Coordinates of C-alpha atoms in Angstrom, one line a residue:
M1 CA 35.8 31.2 -41.9
T2 CA 36.3 34.2 -39.7
A3 CA 36.6 34.2 -35.8
T4 CA 33.2 36.8 -36.1
K5 CA 31.6 34.4 -38.4
R6 CA 32.3 31.2 -35.9
S7 CA 31.4 33.0 -33.0
A8 CA 27.9 34.2 -34.5
N9 CA 27.5 30.6 -35.6
Q10 CA 27.9 29.1 -32.4
R11 CA 25.5 31.6 -30.8
A12 CA 23.2 30.6 -33.1
M13 CA 23.5 27.2 -32.3
L14 CA 23.4 27.8 -28.8
D15 CA 20.0 29.6 -29.2
R16 CA 18.5 26.9 -31.0
L17 CA 19.6 24.3 -28.0
K18 CA 18.1 26.6 -25.3
A19 CA 14.7 27.4 -27.9
L20 CA 14.7 23.0 -27.4
Q21 CA 14.0 23.2 -23.6
D22 CA 10.3 25.0 -24.6
R23 CA 9.8 22.0 -27.4
P24 CA 9.2 18.8 -25.0
W25 CA 7.7 17.3 -28.1
L26 CA 10.5 17.7 -30.5
V27 CA 13.3 16.4 -28.0
A28 CA 11.0 13.5 -27.6
L29 CA 10.7 13.3 -31.3
L30 CA 14.4 13.4 -31.5
L31 CA 15.3 11.1 -28.9
A32 CA 12.8 8.5 -30.0
I33 CA 14.8 8.4 -33.4
A34 CA 18.1 8.5 -31.7
V35 CA 17.0 5.3 -29.4
Q36 CA 15.2 3.3 -31.6
A37 CA 18.0 3.4 -34.1
L38 CA 20.1 2.1 -31.2
F39 CA 17.7 -0.5 -30.7
L40 CA 18.0 -1.6 -33.7
V41 CA 21.4 -2.0 -34.6
H42 CA 22.5 -5.7 -35.3
L43 CA 19.3 -6.8 -34.1
D44 CA 19.2 -10.0 -36.1
Q45 CA 22.5 -11.0 -33.7
P46 CA 22.7 -13.6 -31.8
S47 CA 20.5 -15.2 -35.4
V48 CA 18.9 -18.1 -33.1
I49 CA 16.3 -18.2 -30.3
M50 CA 18.0 -17.1 -27.2
F51 CA 17.1 -17.8 -23.2
D52 CA 13.3 -17.4 -22.4
E53 CA 12.5 -16.7 -26.2
V54 CA 11.9 -20.6 -26.4
H55 CA 8.8 -20.0 -24.6
Y56 CA 7.7 -17.0 -25.9
L57 CA 8.6 -17.5 -29.9
P58 CA 6.5 -20.6 -30.1
A59 CA 3.7 -19.1 -28.3
A60 CA 3.3 -16.1 -30.3
Q61 CA 3.6 -18.3 -33.6
A62 CA 0.8 -20.3 -32.1
L63 CA -1.2 -17.2 -31.7
L64 CA -0.5 -16.3 -35.6
D65 CA -1.9 -19.8 -36.4
L66 CA -4.1 -19.9 -33.7
S67 CA -3.5 -23.3 -33.0
G68 CA -4.0 -23.7 -29.7
P69 CA -2.6 -22.4 -25.8
R70 CA 1.1 -22.1 -25.1
N71 CA 3.0 -20.8 -22.0
V72 CA -0.4 -20.4 -20.2
E73 CA 1.5 -19.4 -17.1
H74 CA 1.4 -16.1 -18.0
P75 CA -1.5 -13.8 -19.8
M76 CA -1.7 -13.1 -23.3
L77 CA -0.6 -9.6 -24.6
G78 CA 3.2 -9.3 -24.5
K79 CA 2.7 -13.1 -26.4
E80 CA 0.2 -11.3 -29.0
L81 CA 2.6 -8.1 -29.4
I82 CA 5.4 -10.6 -30.3
A83 CA 2.9 -12.3 -32.4
A84 CA 2.3 -8.7 -34.4
G85 CA 5.9 -8.2 -34.9
M86 CA 6.1 -11.5 -36.4
A87 CA 3.3 -11.1 -38.7
L88 CA 5.1 -8.3 -39.9
F89 CA 8.5 -8.8 -40.2
G90 CA 8.6 -13.0 -40.8
D91 CA 10.0 -16.0 -38.2
N92 CA 13.1 -14.6 -38.0
P93 CA 15.3 -12.8 -35.5
F94 CA 14.0 -9.1 -36.5
G95 CA 10.3 -10.7 -36.4
W96 CA 10.9 -12.1 -32.9
R97 CA 12.4 -9.0 -31.4
I98 CA 10.6 -5.6 -33.1
A99 CA 8.4 -5.4 -31.2
S100 CA 10.5 -5.6 -28.1
T101 CA 12.6 -2.5 -29.4
L102 CA 9.5 -0.1 -29.8
A103 CA 8.4 -1.4 -26.0
G104 CA 11.9 0.1 -25.1
T105 CA 11.8 3.3 -26.8
A106 CA 8.2 3.6 -25.6
T107 CA 10.1 3.3 -22.3
V108 CA 12.5 5.9 -22.5
L109 CA 9.9 8.5 -23.5
G110 CA 8.0 7.5 -21.0
V111 CA 10.5 8.4 -18.2
F112 CA 11.3 11.5 -20.3
A113 CA 7.4 12.4 -20.5
F114 CA 7.1 11.2 -16.5
L115 CA 10.1 13.5 -15.2
W116 CA 9.1 16.5 -17.5
L117 CA 5.6 16.5 -16.2
L118 CA 7.1 15.6 -12.4
A119 CA 9.8 18.1 -12.5
G120 CA 8.9 20.6 -15.2
N121 CA 12.3 20.8 -16.4
M122 CA 13.4 19.7 -19.6
R123 CA 17.3 19.3 -18.1
T124 CA 16.1 16.5 -15.7
A125 CA 13.3 14.2 -18.2
L126 CA 16.4 14.1 -20.9
V127 CA 18.7 13.1 -18.2
G128 CA 16.3 10.3 -17.2
A129 CA 15.5 9.5 -20.5
V130 CA 19.4 8.9 -21.3
L131 CA 20.1 7.0 -18.1
T132 CA 17.4 5.0 -18.9
T133 CA 18.5 4.0 -22.4
L134 CA 22.4 3.2 -20.9
N135 CA 21.2 1.1 -18.0
Q136 CA 21.7 -1.9 -20.0
T137 CA 18.8 -3.9 -18.8
V138 CA 16.5 -1.7 -21.2
Y139 CA 19.3 -1.9 -23.9
V140 CA 19.0 -6.2 -23.5
Q141 CA 15.6 -6.4 -23.1
A142 CA 14.3 -4.2 -25.4
R143 CA 16.3 -6.5 -28.2
T144 CA 14.7 -9.8 -27.0
G145 CA 11.6 -11.7 -27.4
M146 CA 10.3 -11.6 -23.8
L147 CA 8.0 -9.7 -21.7
D148 CA 9.1 -7.6 -19.3
I149 CA 10.1 -5.0 -21.7
F150 CA 6.3 -4.6 -22.2
L151 CA 5.4 -5.0 -18.5
G152 CA 8.1 -1.9 -18.1
A153 CA 6.7 0.4 -21.0
F154 CA 3.0 -0.2 -20.1
L155 CA 3.6 0.6 -16.3
V156 CA 5.4 3.7 -16.9
W157 CA 3.0 4.9 -19.4
A158 CA 0.4 4.2 -16.8
L159 CA 2.3 6.5 -14.1
V160 CA 2.7 9.3 -17.0
A161 CA -0.9 9.2 -17.5
F162 CA -1.8 9.4 -13.4
L163 CA 0.2 12.1 -13.2
W164 CA -1.4 14.3 -16.0
A165 CA -4.3 13.4 -14.7
M166 CA -3.4 14.8 -11.3
K167 CA -2.3 18.1 -13.0
A168 CA -5.6 18.1 -14.9
P169 CA -7.5 21.6 -15.8
G170 CA -10.6 20.4 -14.4
R171 CA -13.2 17.2 -13.8
G172 CA -13.5 16.4 -17.8
A173 CA -9.9 16.0 -18.2
S174 CA -9.1 14.1 -14.8
W175 CA -11.6 11.4 -15.9
R176 CA -10.2 11.1 -19.2
R177 CA -6.5 10.8 -17.9
W178 CA -7.5 8.7 -14.9
I179 CA -9.3 6.0 -17.4
A180 CA -6.3 6.0 -19.6
G181 CA -4.0 5.2 -16.5
S182 CA -6.2 2.2 -15.6
V183 CA -6.0 0.9 -19.1
L184 CA -2.5 0.8 -19.0
L185 CA -2.5 -0.9 -15.6
G186 CA -4.8 -3.6 -17.5
L187 CA -2.3 -3.7 -20.1
T188 CA 0.4 -3.9 -17.5
T189 CA -1.1 -7.1 -16.0
A190 CA -2.1 -8.8 -19.3
V191 CA 1.8 -9.0 -20.0
K192 CA 2.6 -10.2 -16.5
W193 CA 1.1 -10.6 -13.3
A194 CA 3.7 -8.7 -11.3
G195 CA 1.4 -5.5 -12.9
V196 CA -1.1 -6.2 -9.9
P197 CA 0.3 -4.7 -7.3
Y198 CA 0.9 -1.5 -8.9
I199 CA -2.9 -1.2 -9.4
V200 CA -3.2 -1.3 -5.9
L201 CA -0.3 1.1 -5.2
A202 CA -2.0 3.4 -7.6
A203 CA -5.1 3.5 -5.2
L204 CA -3.3 3.7 -1.6
A205 CA -1.1 6.9 -3.6
F206 CA -4.5 8.4 -4.3
L207 CA -5.7 8.2 -1.1
V208 CA -2.4 9.6 0.6
I209 CA -1.8 12.7 -1.8
R210 CA -5.7 13.2 -1.4
A211 CA -5.3 12.8 2.3
R212 CA -2.1 15.5 2.7
D213 CA -4.3 17.8 0.7
A214 CA -6.8 17.9 3.1
R215 CA -4.8 18.3 6.1
L216 CA -2.3 20.9 4.1
A217 CA -5.9 22.6 3.8
K218 CA -7.0 21.9 7.2
R219 CA -10.0 20.3 6.3
P220 CA -11.7 17.1 7.3
L221 CA -9.9 14.2 6.6
L222 CA -13.0 12.8 4.6
S223 CA -13.2 15.7 2.5
A224 CA -10.5 13.7 0.6
L225 CA -13.2 11.7 -0.9
S226 CA -14.8 14.5 -2.8
G227 CA -13.8 15.5 -6.5
G228 CA -14.9 19.3 -5.3
D229 CA -12.1 21.9 -4.4
Q230 CA -9.3 19.5 -5.1
P231 CA -5.6 20.6 -5.8
H232 CA -5.0 16.8 -7.2
W233 CA -7.4 15.2 -9.7
P234 CA -9.8 18.3 -9.5
G235 CA -13.6 16.5 -9.9
L236 CA -12.4 13.3 -9.7
P237 CA -14.1 11.6 -5.9
A238 CA -12.5 9.0 -4.8
I239 CA -14.8 6.2 -4.5
P240 CA -15.6 6.2 -7.8
A241 CA -12.2 7.0 -9.0
I242 CA -10.7 3.6 -7.7
L243 CA -14.0 1.8 -8.6
A244 CA -13.3 2.6 -12.1
M245 CA -9.5 2.0 -12.0
G246 CA -10.3 -1.6 -10.9
V247 CA -13.2 -2.2 -13.5
V248 CA -11.7 -0.3 -16.4
S249 CA -8.1 -2.3 -15.3
V250 CA -9.9 -5.9 -14.8
V251 CA -12.0 -5.5 -17.7
T252 CA -8.9 -4.7 -20.1
Y253 CA -7.4 -7.6 -19.0
F254 CA -9.7 -10.0 -20.1
V255 CA -10.3 -8.3 -23.1
T256 CA -6.4 -9.7 -24.3
F257 CA -7.6 -13.1 -23.9
A258 CA -9.9 -12.7 -27.0
P259 CA -7.9 -14.6 -29.5
A260 CA -8.2 -17.6 -26.8
F261 CA -11.8 -18.1 -28.3
F262 CA -10.8 -19.1 -31.6
Y263 CA -7.7 -21.7 -31.4
T264 CA -8.6 -24.6 -33.6
T265 CA -7.4 -26.4 -30.5
D266 CA -8.9 -26.7 -27.0
P267 CA -10.3 -23.1 -27.5
L268 CA -12.3 -21.1 -24.4
T269 CA -15.8 -21.7 -25.0
S270 CA -17.5 -19.5 -22.2
L271 CA -16.7 -17.2 -19.6
S272 CA -16.4 -19.6 -16.9
G273 CA -13.7 -21.3 -18.7
L274 CA -11.9 -18.1 -18.8
F275 CA -11.7 -17.8 -15.1
A276 CA -11.1 -21.2 -14.9
Q277 CA -8.0 -20.3 -16.8
Q278 CA -6.8 -17.8 -14.3
L279 CA -7.3 -20.3 -11.4
H280 CA -5.0 -22.7 -13.5
M281 CA -2.2 -19.6 -14.1
W282 CA -2.3 -18.8 -10.4
Q283 CA -1.7 -22.8 -9.9
M284 CA 1.7 -22.4 -12.5
Q285 CA 2.9 -19.2 -11.0
T286 CA 2.6 -20.6 -7.6
Q287 CA 4.2 -24.0 -8.2
I288 CA 7.4 -25.1 -6.6
L289 CA 9.8 -24.8 -9.3
P290 CA 13.4 -27.0 -9.6
H291 CA 16.7 -24.9 -8.8
H292 CA 17.8 -22.8 -11.9
T293 CA 21.3 -21.6 -12.7
Y294 CA 20.4 -18.3 -12.9
Q295 CA 18.0 -17.9 -10.5
S296 CA 18.3 -14.9 -7.3
S297 CA 17.0 -13.4 -4.4
W298 CA 15.2 -10.2 -4.1
W299 CA 17.6 -8.6 -1.9
S300 CA 20.9 -9.3 -4.6
W301 CA 19.0 -7.8 -7.3
P302 CA 19.7 -3.9 -6.2
L303 CA 23.5 -5.1 -5.6
M304 CA 23.7 -6.9 -9.3
L305 CA 24.7 -10.4 -7.7
R306 CA 23.7 -12.6 -10.1
P307 CA 23.2 -11.0 -13.9
I308 CA 21.9 -13.7 -16.6
W309 CA 23.6 -14.9 -19.7
Y310 CA 20.8 -15.3 -22.1
F311 CA 23.0 -15.7 -25.0
Y312 CA 26.5 -17.2 -25.1
E313 CA 27.3 -19.4 -28.3
W314 CA 29.1 -19.6 -31.7
D315 CA 27.0 -17.6 -33.8
R316 CA 27.9 -16.3 -37.2
G317 CA 31.4 -17.4 -37.4
A318 CA 31.9 -15.9 -34.0
Q319 CA 31.7 -16.7 -30.4
R320 CA 29.3 -13.9 -29.3
G321 CA 27.3 -13.3 -26.1
V322 CA 23.9 -11.3 -24.4
L323 CA 24.6 -10.9 -20.9
L324 CA 21.3 -9.0 -19.2
I325 CA 23.9 -6.9 -16.6
G326 CA 22.9 -3.2 -15.6
N327 CA 25.2 -0.5 -15.9
P328 CA 26.9 -0.5 -12.4
L329 CA 27.3 3.4 -12.6
I330 CA 23.6 3.8 -12.9
M331 CA 22.5 0.4 -10.7
W332 CA 24.8 1.2 -7.8
G333 CA 24.9 4.8 -8.2
G334 CA 20.9 4.7 -8.4
L335 CA 21.2 3.2 -4.9
V336 CA 22.6 6.4 -3.7
A337 CA 20.3 8.5 -5.4
V338 CA 17.6 6.8 -3.8
A339 CA 18.9 7.2 -0.2
A340 CA 19.8 10.9 -1.0
C341 CA 16.0 11.0 -2.0
Y342 CA 14.9 9.7 1.2
W343 CA 17.2 12.3 3.1
A344 CA 15.8 15.1 0.6
W345 CA 12.5 14.5 2.1
F346 CA 13.7 14.0 5.8
R347 CA 15.4 17.5 5.4
D348 CA 13.6 19.5 3.2
K349 CA 10.4 17.4 3.2
A350 CA 10.5 17.3 -0.8
I351 CA 8.1 15.4 -2.4
R352 CA 9.1 14.7 -5.7
P353 CA 12.0 12.9 -4.6
L354 CA 10.1 11.0 -1.7
A355 CA 8.2 10.1 -4.8
V356 CA 10.5 8.4 -7.4
A357 CA 12.2 6.7 -3.9
L358 CA 9.0 5.2 -3.0
L359 CA 8.6 4.0 -6.5
W360 CA 11.7 2.0 -6.3
T361 CA 10.8 0.7 -3.0
A362 CA 7.7 -0.4 -3.5
S363 CA 8.8 -2.2 -6.8
L364 CA 11.2 -3.8 -4.9
A365 CA 9.4 -4.7 -2.0
I366 CA 6.5 -6.5 -4.6
Y367 CA 8.9 -9.6 -4.7
V368 CA 9.4 -9.9 -0.8
V369 CA 5.5 -10.8 -0.9
I370 CA 5.0 -12.1 -4.3
P371 CA 4.3 -16.2 -3.8
K372 CA 7.0 -17.0 -6.6
S373 CA 9.3 -20.3 -5.6
I374 CA 12.5 -18.9 -7.7
G375 CA 13.3 -15.2 -9.0
F376 CA 15.5 -13.4 -11.4
Y377 CA 17.6 -10.8 -12.1
Y378 CA 15.3 -9.6 -14.8
Y379 CA 12.2 -9.2 -12.1
Y380 CA 14.2 -5.9 -11.2
H381 CA 13.5 -4.3 -14.3
P382 CA 11.2 -2.1 -13.6
S383 CA 12.9 -0.8 -10.7
S384 CA 16.1 -0.4 -12.7
I385 CA 13.9 2.3 -14.7
F386 CA 12.9 3.8 -11.7
L387 CA 16.2 4.4 -10.1
C388 CA 16.7 6.7 -13.7
M389 CA 13.9 8.7 -12.4
A390 CA 15.8 8.9 -9.2
L391 CA 19.3 9.8 -10.2
P392 CA 17.8 13.2 -12.1
I393 CA 15.8 14.0 -9.4
A394 CA 18.4 13.8 -6.7
F395 CA 20.4 15.9 -8.9
Q396 CA 18.2 18.6 -9.4
H397 CA 17.3 18.5 -5.7
F398 CA 20.6 18.7 -4.0
D399 CA 21.8 21.0 -7.3
R400 CA 19.1 23.9 -6.5
G401 CA 19.4 25.8 -9.8
R402 CA 22.9 26.4 -9.5
N403 CA 23.5 24.7 -13.0
R404 CA 27.0 22.8 -11.9
G405 CA 26.7 19.7 -14.2
W406 CA 26.4 16.7 -12.3
E407 CA 23.7 15.4 -14.3
E408 CA 25.8 16.2 -17.6
W409 CA 29.0 14.1 -16.0
F410 CA 27.3 11.5 -14.3
A411 CA 25.4 10.8 -18.1
A412 CA 28.9 10.9 -20.2
L413 CA 30.4 8.4 -17.5
S414 CA 27.2 6.3 -18.0
L415 CA 27.9 6.2 -21.6
L416 CA 31.7 5.5 -21.1
V417 CA 30.4 2.0 -19.1
F418 CA 27.8 1.4 -21.3
G419 CA 30.5 1.9 -24.4
Y420 CA 32.5 -1.0 -22.1
F421 CA 29.9 -3.4 -21.6
Y422 CA 28.5 -3.2 -25.3
P423 CA 30.1 -6.1 -26.8
I424 CA 28.3 -8.7 -24.4
L425 CA 24.9 -6.5 -24.3
S426 CA 24.9 -6.5 -28.2
A427 CA 26.6 -10.4 -29.1
A428 CA 28.9 -8.5 -31.1
P429 CA 32.1 -10.9 -31.7
L430 CA 34.4 -11.6 -29.3
A431 CA 38.2 -13.1 -29.3
D432 CA 37.2 -16.6 -28.2
S433 CA 35.2 -18.8 -25.9
Q434 CA 37.0 -17.0 -22.9
G435 CA 36.7 -13.6 -24.4
F436 CA 33.9 -13.1 -21.7
T437 CA 36.4 -13.2 -18.9
H438 CA 37.5 -9.2 -19.2
W439 CA 33.8 -7.9 -18.1
M440 CA 33.8 -10.7 -15.2
W441 CA 34.2 -8.5 -12.4
I442 CA 32.4 -10.4 -9.6
G443 CA 32.8 -13.9 -9.8
S444 CA 29.0 -14.2 -9.5
W445 CA 28.7 -12.8 -12.6
R446 CA 30.1 -15.8 -14.7

């Protein structure tokens, strides 16, 4: 091939790549294929139940059989989704975890969509999606039959819907997108009650933004309650919108309990029974639990002091392990990004960096007030996703359009760190029973 032809081919390739900048749907499709493929590789490893799958897989099987209530301390939707995977692919490792992989891919695409809407920039959106894929908590949770991956997916897409509604062209679109976000918040809560605070936070954010709009327009504060002449959520009056959010999310939540009315043993028989079950769930959620080997406090999660071994056993002829641990570069670098986002607001009054910084802060603060006697690192799952939003937003703000490539270098280094940890994220064969020590940077990681 001549130098002239190679140069022409390179220019054609660059032109095709540049064309993708204005084709988010195509980029999202390619991203979904790549991420789903990553999550599916050796999904059947380990070949046995690991960690809290011991609670959720029997509950999912009970739903398929309609035999009776299991794992009643949590709502039903996450277990229903696991059960759907088992119904399609059988009671085997692939069936146990396939729904989680789809939720993991949805989470990555949700981050892409959120950053595309927030920043209007393909580079920022794509880097955020890549970092979410590589942050390791999403990868491990997407390959485990547990609940938090579903909670994260529905939550991220609820944020996408509300941001999309915020930019709606008119009243009808505002309402449709607002209702969609409310449904998604209801589904978030139907996975775990940790979704409830986000309903309150969404309503508060709506009111704060509307009040800011009124102040900037030098209008009376009460004008924020009106739906007319609003730069954000046009045509959406505040009080009806918040009431609709509450009603729609609550109704959506309760609809997911429908299978419980068809159990062969101890079925729900009335709405009063459904409400009584919620009280029982509250009692179980707030009970004092015994000490657990992997328990940790909320303040330790950002520092990643106590990750969790989901699995460490001999399986299929080799020693294998699955450690729920974040990507250190993303998790610790993300804390710097959050601080940088707050600085961007303090110095430049930049609203987008402030928004993602507050998202991360609020997601962690929730666990300061939630009345649970013990906590675990996987509770940090939504916060770890928000770090992957803060990083590209911080890069975008401080790069100021100079295209210095900081984001790409950071993503490349994150990929190297992900590859380094990959054997103990994916249940790959290890050398021997002490093979895990290679990755134990801190004593508390053991």
